[in-house]
Structures are given as structure tokens and as C-alpha cells.
PDB file of C-alpha atoms in Angstrom:
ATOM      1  CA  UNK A   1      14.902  74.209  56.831  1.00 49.00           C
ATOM      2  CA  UNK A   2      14.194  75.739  53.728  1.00 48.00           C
ATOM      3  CA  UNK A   3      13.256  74.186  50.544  1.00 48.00           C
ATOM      4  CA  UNK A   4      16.118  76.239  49.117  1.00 48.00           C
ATOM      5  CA  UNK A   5      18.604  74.842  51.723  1.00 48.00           C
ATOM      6  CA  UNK A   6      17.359  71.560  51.220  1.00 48.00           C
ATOM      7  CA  UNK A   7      17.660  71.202  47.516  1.00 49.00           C
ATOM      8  CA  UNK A   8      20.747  72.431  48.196  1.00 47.00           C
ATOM      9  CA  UNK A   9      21.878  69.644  50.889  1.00 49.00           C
ATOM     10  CA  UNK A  10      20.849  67.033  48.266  1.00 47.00           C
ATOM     11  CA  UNK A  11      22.633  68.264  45.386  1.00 49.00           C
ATOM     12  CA  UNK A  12      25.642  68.726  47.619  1.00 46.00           C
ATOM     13  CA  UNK A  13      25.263  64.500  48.570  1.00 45.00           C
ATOM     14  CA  UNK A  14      24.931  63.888  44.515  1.00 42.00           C
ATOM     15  CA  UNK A  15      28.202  65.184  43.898  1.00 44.00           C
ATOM     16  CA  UNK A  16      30.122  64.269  47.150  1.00 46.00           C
ATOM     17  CA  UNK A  17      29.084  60.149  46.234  1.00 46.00           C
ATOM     18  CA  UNK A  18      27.138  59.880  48.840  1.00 45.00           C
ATOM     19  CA  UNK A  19      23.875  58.360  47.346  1.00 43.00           C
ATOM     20  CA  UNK A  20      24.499  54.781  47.533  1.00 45.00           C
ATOM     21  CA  UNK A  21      22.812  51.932  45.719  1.00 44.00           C
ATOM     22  CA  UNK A  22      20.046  51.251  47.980  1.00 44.00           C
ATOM     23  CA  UNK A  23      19.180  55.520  46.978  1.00 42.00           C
ATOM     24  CA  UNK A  24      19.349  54.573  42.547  1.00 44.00           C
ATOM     25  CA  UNK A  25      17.171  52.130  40.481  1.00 45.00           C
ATOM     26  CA  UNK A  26      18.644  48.501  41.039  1.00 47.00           C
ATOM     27  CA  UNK A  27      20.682  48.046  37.431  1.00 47.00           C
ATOM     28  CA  UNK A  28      21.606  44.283  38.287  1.00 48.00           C
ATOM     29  CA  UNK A  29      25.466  45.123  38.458  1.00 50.00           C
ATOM     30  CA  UNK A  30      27.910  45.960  41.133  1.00 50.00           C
ATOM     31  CA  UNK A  31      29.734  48.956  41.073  1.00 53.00           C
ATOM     32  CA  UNK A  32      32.430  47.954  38.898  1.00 54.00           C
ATOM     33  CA  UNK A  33      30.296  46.820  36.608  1.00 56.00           C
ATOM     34  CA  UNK A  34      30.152  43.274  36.877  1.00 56.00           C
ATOM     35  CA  UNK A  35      26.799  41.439  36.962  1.00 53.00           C
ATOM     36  CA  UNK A  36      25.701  41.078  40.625  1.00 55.00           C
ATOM     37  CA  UNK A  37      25.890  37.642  41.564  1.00 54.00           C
ATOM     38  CA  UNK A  38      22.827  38.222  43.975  1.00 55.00           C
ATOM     39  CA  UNK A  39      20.800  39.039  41.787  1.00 53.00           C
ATOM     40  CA  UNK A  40      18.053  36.849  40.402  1.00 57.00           C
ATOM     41  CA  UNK A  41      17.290  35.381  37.557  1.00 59.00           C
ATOM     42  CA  UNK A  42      13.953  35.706  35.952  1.00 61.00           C
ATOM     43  CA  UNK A  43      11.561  32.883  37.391  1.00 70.00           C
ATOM     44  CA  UNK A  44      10.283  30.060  34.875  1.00 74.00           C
ATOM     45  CA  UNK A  45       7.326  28.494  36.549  1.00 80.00           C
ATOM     46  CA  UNK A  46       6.281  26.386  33.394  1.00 83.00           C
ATOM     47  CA  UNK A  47       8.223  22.776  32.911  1.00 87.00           C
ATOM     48  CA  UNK A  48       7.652  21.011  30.249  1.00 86.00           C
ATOM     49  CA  UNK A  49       6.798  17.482  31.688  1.00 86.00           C
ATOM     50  CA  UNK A  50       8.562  15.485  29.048  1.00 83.00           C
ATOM     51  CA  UNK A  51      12.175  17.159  29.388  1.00 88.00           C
ATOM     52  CA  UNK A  52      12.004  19.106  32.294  1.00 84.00           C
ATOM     53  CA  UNK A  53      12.990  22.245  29.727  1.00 87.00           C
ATOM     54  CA  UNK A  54      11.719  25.965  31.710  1.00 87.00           C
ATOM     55  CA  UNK A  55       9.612  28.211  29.756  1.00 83.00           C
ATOM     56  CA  UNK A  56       8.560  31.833  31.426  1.00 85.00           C
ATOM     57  CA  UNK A  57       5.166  31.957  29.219  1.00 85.00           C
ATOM     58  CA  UNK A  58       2.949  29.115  29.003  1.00 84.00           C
ATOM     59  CA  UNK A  59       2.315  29.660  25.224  1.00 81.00           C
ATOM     60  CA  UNK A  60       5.548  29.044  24.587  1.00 85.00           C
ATOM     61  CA  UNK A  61       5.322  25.637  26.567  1.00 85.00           C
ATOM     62  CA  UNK A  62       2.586  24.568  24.461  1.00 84.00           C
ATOM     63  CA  UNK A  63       4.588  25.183  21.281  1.00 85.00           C
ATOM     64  CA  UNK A  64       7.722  23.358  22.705  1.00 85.00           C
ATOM     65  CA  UNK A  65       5.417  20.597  24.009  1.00 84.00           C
ATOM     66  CA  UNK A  66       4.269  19.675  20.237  1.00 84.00           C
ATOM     67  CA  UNK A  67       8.120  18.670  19.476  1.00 82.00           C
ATOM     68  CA  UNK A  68       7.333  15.240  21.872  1.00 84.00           C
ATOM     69  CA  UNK A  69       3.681  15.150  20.951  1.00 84.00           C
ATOM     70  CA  UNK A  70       3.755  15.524  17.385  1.00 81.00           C
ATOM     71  CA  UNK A  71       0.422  17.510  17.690  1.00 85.00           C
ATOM     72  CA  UNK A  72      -0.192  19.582  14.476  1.00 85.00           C
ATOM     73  CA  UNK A  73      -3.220  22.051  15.052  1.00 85.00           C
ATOM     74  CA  UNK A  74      -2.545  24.767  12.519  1.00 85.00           C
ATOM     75  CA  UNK A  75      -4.332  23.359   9.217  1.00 84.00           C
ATOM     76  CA  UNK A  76      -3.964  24.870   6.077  1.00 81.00           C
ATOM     77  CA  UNK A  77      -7.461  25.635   4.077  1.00 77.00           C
ATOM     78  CA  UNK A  78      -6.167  25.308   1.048  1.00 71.00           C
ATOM     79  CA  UNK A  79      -4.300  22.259   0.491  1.00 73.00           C
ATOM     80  CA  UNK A  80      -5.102  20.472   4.295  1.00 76.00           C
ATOM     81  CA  UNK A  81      -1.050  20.753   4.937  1.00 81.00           C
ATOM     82  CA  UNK A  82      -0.766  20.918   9.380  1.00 84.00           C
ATOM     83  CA  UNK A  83       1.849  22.585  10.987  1.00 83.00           C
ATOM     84  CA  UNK A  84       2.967  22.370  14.514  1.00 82.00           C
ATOM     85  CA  UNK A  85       3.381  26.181  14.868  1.00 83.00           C
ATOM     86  CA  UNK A  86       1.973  29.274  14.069  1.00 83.00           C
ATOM     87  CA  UNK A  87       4.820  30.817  12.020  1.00 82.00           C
ATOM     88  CA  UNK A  88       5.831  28.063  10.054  1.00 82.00           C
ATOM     89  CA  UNK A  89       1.921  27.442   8.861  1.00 81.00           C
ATOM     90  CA  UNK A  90       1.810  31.712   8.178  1.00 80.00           C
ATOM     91  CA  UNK A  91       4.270  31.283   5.935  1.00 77.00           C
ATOM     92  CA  UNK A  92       3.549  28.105   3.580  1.00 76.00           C
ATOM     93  CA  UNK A  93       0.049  30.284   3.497  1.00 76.00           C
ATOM     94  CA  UNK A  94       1.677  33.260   1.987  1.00 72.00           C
ATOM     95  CA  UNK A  95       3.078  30.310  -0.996  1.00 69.00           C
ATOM     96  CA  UNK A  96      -0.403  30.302  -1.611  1.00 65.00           C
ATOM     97  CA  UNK A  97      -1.020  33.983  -1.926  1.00 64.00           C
ATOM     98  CA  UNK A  98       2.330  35.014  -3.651  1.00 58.00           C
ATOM     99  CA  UNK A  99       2.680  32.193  -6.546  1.00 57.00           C
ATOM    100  CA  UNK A 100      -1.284  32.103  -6.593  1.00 54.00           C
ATOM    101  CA  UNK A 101      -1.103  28.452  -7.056  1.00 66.00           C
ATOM    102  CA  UNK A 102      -3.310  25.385  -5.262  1.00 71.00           C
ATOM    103  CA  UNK A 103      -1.732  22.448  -4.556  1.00 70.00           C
ATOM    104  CA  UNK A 104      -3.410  19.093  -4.051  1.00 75.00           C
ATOM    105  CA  UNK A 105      -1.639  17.262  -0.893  1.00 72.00           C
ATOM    106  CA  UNK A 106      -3.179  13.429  -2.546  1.00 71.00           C
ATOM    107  CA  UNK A 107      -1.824  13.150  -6.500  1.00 72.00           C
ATOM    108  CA  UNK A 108       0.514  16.338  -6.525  1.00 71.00           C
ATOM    109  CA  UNK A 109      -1.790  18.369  -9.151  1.00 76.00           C
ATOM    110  CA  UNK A 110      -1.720  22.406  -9.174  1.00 74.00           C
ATOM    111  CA  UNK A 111      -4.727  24.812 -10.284  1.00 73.00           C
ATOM    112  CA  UNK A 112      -4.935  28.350 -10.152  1.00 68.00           C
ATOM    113  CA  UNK A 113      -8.566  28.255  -9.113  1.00 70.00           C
ATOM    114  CA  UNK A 114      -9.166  27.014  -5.193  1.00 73.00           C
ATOM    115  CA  UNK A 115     -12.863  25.686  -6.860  1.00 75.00           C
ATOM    116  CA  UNK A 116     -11.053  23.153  -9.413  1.00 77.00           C
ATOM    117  CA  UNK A 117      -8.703  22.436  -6.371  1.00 77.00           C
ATOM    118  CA  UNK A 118     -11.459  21.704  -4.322  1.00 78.00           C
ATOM    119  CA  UNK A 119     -13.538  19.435  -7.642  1.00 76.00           C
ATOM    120  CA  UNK A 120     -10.165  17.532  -7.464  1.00 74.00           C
ATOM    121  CA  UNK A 121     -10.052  16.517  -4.204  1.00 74.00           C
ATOM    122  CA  UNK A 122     -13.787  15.476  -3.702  1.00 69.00           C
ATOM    123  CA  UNK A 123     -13.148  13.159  -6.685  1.00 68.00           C
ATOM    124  CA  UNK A 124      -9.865  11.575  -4.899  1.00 68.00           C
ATOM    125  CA  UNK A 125     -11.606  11.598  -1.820  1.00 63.00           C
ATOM    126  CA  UNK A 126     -15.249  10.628  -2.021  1.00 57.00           C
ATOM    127  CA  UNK A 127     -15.397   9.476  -5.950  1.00 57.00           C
ATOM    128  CA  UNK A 128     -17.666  12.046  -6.799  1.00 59.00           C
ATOM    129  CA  UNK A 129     -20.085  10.783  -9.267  1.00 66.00           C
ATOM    130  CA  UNK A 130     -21.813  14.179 -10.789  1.00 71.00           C
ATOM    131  CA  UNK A 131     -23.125  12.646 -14.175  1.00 81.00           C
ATOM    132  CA  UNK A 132     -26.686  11.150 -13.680  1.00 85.00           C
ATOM    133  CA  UNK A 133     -28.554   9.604 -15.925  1.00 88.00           C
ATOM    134  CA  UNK A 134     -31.833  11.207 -17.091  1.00 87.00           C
ATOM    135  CA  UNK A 135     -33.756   7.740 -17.698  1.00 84.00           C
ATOM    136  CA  UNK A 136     -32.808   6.104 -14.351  1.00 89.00           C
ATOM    137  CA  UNK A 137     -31.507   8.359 -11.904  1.00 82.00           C
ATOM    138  CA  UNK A 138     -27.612   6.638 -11.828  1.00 85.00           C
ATOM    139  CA  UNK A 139     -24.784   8.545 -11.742  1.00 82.00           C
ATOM    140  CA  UNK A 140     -21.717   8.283 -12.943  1.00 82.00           C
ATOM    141  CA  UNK A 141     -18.134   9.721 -12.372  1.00 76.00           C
ATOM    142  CA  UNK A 142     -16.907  10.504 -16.070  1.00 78.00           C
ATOM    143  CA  UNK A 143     -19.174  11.896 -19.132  1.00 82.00           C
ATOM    144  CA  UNK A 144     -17.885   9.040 -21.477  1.00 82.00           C
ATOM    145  CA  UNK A 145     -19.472   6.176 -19.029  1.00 84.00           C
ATOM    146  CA  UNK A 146     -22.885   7.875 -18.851  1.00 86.00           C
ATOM    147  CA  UNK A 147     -22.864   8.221 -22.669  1.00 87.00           C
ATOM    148  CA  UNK A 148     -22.002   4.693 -22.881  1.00 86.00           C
ATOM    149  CA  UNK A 149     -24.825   3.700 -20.110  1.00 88.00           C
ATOM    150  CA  UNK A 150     -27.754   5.762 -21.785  1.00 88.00           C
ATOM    151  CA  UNK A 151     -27.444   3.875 -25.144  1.00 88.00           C
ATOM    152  CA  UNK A 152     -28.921   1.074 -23.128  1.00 87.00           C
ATOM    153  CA  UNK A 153     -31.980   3.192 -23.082  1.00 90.00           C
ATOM    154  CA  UNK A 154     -32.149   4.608 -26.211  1.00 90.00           C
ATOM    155  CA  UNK A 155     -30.794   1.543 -28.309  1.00 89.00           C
ATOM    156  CA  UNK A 156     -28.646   3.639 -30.089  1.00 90.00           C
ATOM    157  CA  UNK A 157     -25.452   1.159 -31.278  1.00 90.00           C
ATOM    158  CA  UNK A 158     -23.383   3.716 -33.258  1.00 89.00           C
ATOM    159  CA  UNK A 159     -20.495   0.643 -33.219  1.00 90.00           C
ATOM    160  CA  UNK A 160     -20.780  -1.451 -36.895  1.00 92.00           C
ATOM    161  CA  UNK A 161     -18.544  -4.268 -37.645  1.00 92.00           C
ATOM    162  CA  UNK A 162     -16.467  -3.903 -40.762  1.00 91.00           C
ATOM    163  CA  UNK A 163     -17.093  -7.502 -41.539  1.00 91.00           C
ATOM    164  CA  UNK A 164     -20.685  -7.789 -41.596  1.00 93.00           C
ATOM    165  CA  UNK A 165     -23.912  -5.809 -39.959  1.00 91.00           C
ATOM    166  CA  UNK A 166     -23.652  -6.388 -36.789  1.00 91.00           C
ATOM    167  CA  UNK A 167     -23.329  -3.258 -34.556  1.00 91.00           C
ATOM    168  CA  UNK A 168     -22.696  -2.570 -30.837  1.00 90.00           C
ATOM    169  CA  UNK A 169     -23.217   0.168 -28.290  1.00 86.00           C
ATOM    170  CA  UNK A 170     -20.028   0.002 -26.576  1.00 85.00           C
ATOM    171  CA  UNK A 171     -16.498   0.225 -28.668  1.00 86.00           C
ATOM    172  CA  UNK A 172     -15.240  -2.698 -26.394  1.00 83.00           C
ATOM    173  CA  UNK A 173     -17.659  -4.921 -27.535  1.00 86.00           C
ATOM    174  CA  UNK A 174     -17.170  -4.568 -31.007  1.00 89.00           C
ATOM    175  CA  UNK A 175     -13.348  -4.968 -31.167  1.00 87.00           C
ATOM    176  CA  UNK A 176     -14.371  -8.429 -29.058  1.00 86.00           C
ATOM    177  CA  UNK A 177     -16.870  -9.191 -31.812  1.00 89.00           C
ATOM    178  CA  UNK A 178     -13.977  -8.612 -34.387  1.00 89.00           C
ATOM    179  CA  UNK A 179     -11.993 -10.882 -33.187  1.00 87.00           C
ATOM    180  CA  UNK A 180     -14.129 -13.750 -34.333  1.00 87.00           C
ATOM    181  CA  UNK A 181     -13.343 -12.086 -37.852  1.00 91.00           C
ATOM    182  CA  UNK A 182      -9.610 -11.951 -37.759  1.00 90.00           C
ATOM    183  CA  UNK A 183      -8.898 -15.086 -35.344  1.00 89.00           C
ATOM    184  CA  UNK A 184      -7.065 -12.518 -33.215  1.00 88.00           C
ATOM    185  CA  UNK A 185      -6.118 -14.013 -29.931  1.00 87.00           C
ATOM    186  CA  UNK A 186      -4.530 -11.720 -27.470  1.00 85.00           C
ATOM    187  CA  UNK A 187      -4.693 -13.487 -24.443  1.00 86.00           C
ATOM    188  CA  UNK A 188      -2.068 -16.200 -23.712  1.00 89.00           C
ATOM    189  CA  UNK A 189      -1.652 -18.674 -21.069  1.00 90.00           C
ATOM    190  CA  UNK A 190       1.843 -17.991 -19.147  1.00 89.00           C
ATOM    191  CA  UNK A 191       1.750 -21.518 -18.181  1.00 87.00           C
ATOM    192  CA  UNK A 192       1.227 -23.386 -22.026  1.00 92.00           C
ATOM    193  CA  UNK A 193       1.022 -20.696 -24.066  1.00 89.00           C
ATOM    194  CA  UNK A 194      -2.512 -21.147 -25.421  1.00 91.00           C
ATOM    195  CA  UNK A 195      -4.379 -18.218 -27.114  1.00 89.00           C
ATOM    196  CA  UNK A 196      -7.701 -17.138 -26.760  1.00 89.00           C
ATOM    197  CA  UNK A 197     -10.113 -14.707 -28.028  1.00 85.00           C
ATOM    198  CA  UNK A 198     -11.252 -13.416 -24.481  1.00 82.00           C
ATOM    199  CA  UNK A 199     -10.048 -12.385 -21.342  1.00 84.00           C
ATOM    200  CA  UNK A 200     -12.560 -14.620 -19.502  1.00 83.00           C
ATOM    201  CA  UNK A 201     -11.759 -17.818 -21.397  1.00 86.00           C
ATOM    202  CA  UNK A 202      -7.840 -17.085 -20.222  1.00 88.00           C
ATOM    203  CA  UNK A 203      -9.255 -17.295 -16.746  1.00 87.00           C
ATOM    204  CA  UNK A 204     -11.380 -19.583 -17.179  1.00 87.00           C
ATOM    205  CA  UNK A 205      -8.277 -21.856 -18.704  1.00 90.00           C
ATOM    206  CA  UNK A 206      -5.361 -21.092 -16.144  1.00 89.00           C
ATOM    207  CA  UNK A 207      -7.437 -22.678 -13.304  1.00 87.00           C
ATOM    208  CA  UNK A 208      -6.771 -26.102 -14.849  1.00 88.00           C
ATOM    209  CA  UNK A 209      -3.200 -25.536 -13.883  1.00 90.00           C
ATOM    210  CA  UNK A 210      -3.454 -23.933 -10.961  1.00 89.00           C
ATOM    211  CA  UNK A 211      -6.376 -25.839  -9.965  1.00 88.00           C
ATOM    212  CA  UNK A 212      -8.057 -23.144  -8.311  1.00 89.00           C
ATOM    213  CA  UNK A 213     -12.118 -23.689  -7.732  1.00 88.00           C
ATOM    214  CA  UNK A 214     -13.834 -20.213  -7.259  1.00 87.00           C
ATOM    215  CA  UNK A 215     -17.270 -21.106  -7.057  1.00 87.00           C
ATOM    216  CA  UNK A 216     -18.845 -22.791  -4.067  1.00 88.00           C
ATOM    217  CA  UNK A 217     -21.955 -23.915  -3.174  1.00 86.00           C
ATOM    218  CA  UNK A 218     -23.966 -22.141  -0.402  1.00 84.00           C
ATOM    219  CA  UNK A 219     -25.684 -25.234   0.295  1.00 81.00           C
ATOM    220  CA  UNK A 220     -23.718 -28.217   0.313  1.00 85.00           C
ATOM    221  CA  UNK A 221     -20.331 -26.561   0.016  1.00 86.00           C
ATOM    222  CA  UNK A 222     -18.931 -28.265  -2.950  1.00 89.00           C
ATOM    223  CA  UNK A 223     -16.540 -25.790  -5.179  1.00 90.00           C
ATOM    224  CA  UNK A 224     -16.509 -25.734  -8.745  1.00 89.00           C
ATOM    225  CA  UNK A 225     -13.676 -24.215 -11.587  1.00 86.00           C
ATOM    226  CA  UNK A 226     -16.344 -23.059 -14.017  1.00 85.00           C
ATOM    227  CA  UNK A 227     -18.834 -20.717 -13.354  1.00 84.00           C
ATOM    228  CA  UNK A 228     -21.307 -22.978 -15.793  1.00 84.00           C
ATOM    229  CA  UNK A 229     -20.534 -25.783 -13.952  1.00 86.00           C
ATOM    230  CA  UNK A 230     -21.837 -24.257 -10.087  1.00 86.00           C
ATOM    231  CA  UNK A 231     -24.571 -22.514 -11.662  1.00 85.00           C
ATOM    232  CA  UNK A 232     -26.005 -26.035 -12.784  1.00 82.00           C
ATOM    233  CA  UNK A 233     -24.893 -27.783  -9.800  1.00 84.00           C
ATOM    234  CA  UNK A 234     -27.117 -25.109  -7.389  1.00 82.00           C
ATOM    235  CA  UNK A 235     -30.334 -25.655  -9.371  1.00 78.00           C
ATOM    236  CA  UNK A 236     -30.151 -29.102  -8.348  1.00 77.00           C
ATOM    237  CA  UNK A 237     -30.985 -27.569  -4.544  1.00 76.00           C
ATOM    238  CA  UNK A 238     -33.857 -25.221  -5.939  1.00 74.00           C
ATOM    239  CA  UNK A 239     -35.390 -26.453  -8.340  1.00 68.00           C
ATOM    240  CA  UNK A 240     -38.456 -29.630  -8.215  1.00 68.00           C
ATOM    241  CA  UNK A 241     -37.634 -32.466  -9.760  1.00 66.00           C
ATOM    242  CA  UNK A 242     -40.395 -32.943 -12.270  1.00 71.00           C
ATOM    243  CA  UNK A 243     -38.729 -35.761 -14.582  1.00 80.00           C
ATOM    244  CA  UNK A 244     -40.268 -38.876 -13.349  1.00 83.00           C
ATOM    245  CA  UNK A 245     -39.209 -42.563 -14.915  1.00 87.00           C
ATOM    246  CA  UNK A 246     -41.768 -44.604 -15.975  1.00 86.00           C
ATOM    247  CA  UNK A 247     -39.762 -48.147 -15.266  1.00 85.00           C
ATOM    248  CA  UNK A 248     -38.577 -47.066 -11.606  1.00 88.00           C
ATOM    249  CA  UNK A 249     -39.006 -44.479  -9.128  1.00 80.00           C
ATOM    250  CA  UNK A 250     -36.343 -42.109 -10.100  1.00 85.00           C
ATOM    251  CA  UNK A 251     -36.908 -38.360 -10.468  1.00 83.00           C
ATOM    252  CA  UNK A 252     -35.046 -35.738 -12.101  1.00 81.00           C
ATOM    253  CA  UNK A 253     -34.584 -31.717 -12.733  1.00 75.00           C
ATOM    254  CA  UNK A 254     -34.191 -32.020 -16.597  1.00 76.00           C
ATOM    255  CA  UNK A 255     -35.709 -34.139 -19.034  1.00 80.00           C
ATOM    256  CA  UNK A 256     -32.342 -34.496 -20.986  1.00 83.00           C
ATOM    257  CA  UNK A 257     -30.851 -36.314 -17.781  1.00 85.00           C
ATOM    258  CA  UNK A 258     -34.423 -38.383 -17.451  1.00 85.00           C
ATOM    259  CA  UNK A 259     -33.666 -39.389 -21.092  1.00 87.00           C
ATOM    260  CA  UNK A 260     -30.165 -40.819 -20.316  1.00 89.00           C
ATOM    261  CA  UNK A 261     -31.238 -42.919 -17.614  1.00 89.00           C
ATOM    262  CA  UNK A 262     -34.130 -44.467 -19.160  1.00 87.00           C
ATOM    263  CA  UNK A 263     -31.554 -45.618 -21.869  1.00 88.00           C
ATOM    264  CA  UNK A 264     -30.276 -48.258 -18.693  1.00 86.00           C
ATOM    265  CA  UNK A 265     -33.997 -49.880 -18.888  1.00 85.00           C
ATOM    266  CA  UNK A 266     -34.593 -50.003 -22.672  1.00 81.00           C
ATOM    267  CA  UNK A 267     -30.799 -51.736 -23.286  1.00 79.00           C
ATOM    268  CA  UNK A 268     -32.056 -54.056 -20.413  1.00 71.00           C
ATOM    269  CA  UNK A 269     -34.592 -54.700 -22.477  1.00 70.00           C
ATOM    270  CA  UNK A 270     -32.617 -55.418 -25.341  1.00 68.00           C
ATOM    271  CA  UNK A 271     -30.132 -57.864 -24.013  1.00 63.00           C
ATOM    272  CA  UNK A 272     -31.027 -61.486 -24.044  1.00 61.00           C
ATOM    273  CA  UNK A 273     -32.222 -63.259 -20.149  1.00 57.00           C
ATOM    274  CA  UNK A 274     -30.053 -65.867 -18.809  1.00 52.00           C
ATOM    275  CA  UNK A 275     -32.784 -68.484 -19.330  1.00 55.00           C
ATOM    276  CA  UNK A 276     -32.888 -68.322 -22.841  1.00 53.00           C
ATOM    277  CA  UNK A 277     -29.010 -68.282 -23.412  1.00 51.00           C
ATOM    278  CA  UNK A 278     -29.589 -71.368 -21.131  1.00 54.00           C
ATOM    279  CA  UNK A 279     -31.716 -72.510 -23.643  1.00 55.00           C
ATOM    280  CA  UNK A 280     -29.817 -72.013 -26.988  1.00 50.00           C
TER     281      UNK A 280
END
């Protein structure tokens, strides 16, 4: 047969109807145009193990698989927001880009530089302390508080008291000085409704009413409500007592307290024996 003849055959078929299915491209439908109910559908091989959900690609698993897991890998550099998928963490980055503004995720601030962004956060984050001190080496987190902390090298007290000469280094401790000027008391007891000068004497006060005994003793564990009160109480444990009485064999830490007891032998002294009131 020819290859005329035979192109000729075929062409004949094309037109008669005679190529069948099994002869053209499978196009998933019958010939009346229905979907083919034999054919199958695309395989899912990849199950996501919490829902039992089908996935045909495996990345697209992994992104369902975050919705039960929570996982949040995409991190942005800028302000540390994470994002559970790709797109949605693409897009807050173009916020950056397009309003040109950095956003701090801790207090809510904005800069338009990424650097003061960045001076912000390690100060919310780690305290930075970038002020040091010249004379000593300590730093400091604010300007004002090393300024304050040199004068204690230099001596400087630019502070004066209206009243009289006295001056300070610190502003604080002149408007406390003040105060024994003007008889200002600012602090008042919510219990009784005493004043006082300082904050510390307020304290110090409201523990009579609430009782409260801060201090205790390493040693012995007894507790004390004034901080004068323990600090005398522990030197009886360190230091020697030197104070010896001459009438007995008492000692003691501090000559004031020898003094007091040897008043006990000199009013014995004083006081009249029982044989001579037997007498008179």
C-alpha cells in the first residue's frame, strides 16, 4: 500500500467516526460530555495526622499542619513579629517598606530609622547601660544619673539651700534638707494620719500598726521593726565584750551599758544593812 493510499484510508476513518476513544487523548469525559465516572481523581498521598485533611504536595501539609501546632517560623527582622506562613509574613514586611516606619513589638513606639528601633529595644530588653563613668568605670542607663554620680568624685554640689549655706549634689537631697526649713511634711500615715518629713520615717512609723518586723537576725533569729534597733542587737554576736565590772564578774560591749549596771552596786552601797536598822 502506498503512503498516498494510506493517508488516504485514515482520513477516510476521521470523517466516517470511526476513531474511537481509545484512538484520541483521554479528556476525562464521556461522549456526551459528562465527566467520566471512571475516571480518577488526582491521588493525595500526604494526610495531615491531626485531621486526616489530604494534601497532593507536602509543602502544603506543612503549612496546614501549623493551624494545630501553632508553629510560627517566619520572623520578621524588623520588629520580631512571627507568622505561620509565608504570604502573610511577605506582606506585613512590605508595611515596613511602603510606610517606611519601625515598629517596636514591647512599648508600641515607631522610628523611621531601624538603628533607633534597634537602641530601643536593647534598652527594653537588656537595660542597656551606655553611660560610664570616667573615674570608676560604672555605667549608667540615662545621662542625668551619671551626672548626678560623678559629682561624688568631683565634689561639685551645685544644689544651695535658700535658707542658709548648706548645698547638695543631688536636687533630691536638697528639697529633703528644705523641709527642715518650712516644717513641710508630705508623708502621712493612712492609718493615724501623722506627718512626717521623710519617706523612711513613714515606714519606719506604719510598722507599729501593722506590726511588721523586717529585720532578723542571722544568728539567733530574733526580728526587729527598726533597722537601728537589729543593727545594735547583731553587734552583740560580733563584737568582744571589753566592759568588765569591777564589783562582779559581768562583761559588756559598751561602756554606757557597763555604767548602768554598776549603778545596781553603788545604790547597794547606799542603802542602809538590815543590822543596823536592827539597831536603830
Amino acid at each position: 500500500m502506498t503512503a498516498y493510499t494510506g493517508n488516504k484510508m485514515l482520513r477516510y476513518k476521521f470523517i466516517s467516526g470511526q476513531c474511537n476513544n481509545r484512538e484520541r487523548p483521554d479528556s476525562g469525559k464521556s461522549p456526551s460530555g459528562e465527566p467520566d465516572p471512571e475516571t480518577p481523581k488526582p491521588v493525595r498521598p500526604h494526610h495531615c495526622s491531626h485531621c486526616g485533611k489530604s494534601f497532593t504536595w507536602l509543602s502544603k501539609l506543612k503549612e496546614h499542619e501549623r493551624t494545630h501546632t501553632g508553629e510560627k517560623p517566619y520572623q520578621c527582622a524588623i520588629c520580631g513579629k512571627t507568622f505561620t506562613q509565608l504570604g502573610g509574613f511577605q506582606y506585613h514586611e512590605r508595611t515596613h517598606r511602603e510606610k517606611n516606619t519601625y515598629h517596636c513589638s514591647q512599648n508600641g513606639k515607631t522610628f523611621t530609622q531601624l538603628g533607633n528601633l534597634k537602641k530601643n529595644e536593647r534598652i527594653l530588653t537588656q537595660g542597656e547601660k551606655t553611660n560610664h563613668c570616667s573615674q570608676c568605670g560604672k555605667s549608667f542607663k540615662w545621662l542625668s544619673k551619671l551626672k548626678e554620680h560623678e559629682r561624688t568624685h568631683t565634689g561639685e554640689k551645685p544644689f544651695q539651700c535658700s535658707h542658709c549655706d548648706k548645698k547638695f549634689n543631688q536636687s533630691s537631697h536638697l528639697k529633703e534638707h528644705e523641709r527642715t526649713h518650712t516644717g513641710e511634711k508630705p508623708f502621712r500615715c493612712s492609718q493615724c494620719g501623722k506627718g512626717f518629713t521623710w519617706l523612711w520615717n513613714l515606714k519606719t512609723h506604719e510598722r507599729t500598726h501593722t506590726g511588721e518586723k523586717p529585720y532578723q537576725c542571722s544568728l539567733c533569729g530574733k526580728t526587729f521593726t527598726q533597722l537601728g534597733g537589729f543593727k545594735y542587737h547583731e553587734r552583740t554576736h560580733t563584737e568582744k565584750k571589753t566592759y568588765h565590772c569591777s564589783h562582779c564578774e559581768k562583761t559588756f560591749t559598751r561602756l554606757g551599758n557597763l555604767k548602768k549596771h554598776e549603778t545596781i552596786h553603788t545604790q547597794e552601797e547606799k542603802a542602809p544593812s538590815a543590822d543596823i536598822l536592827l539597831v536603830s
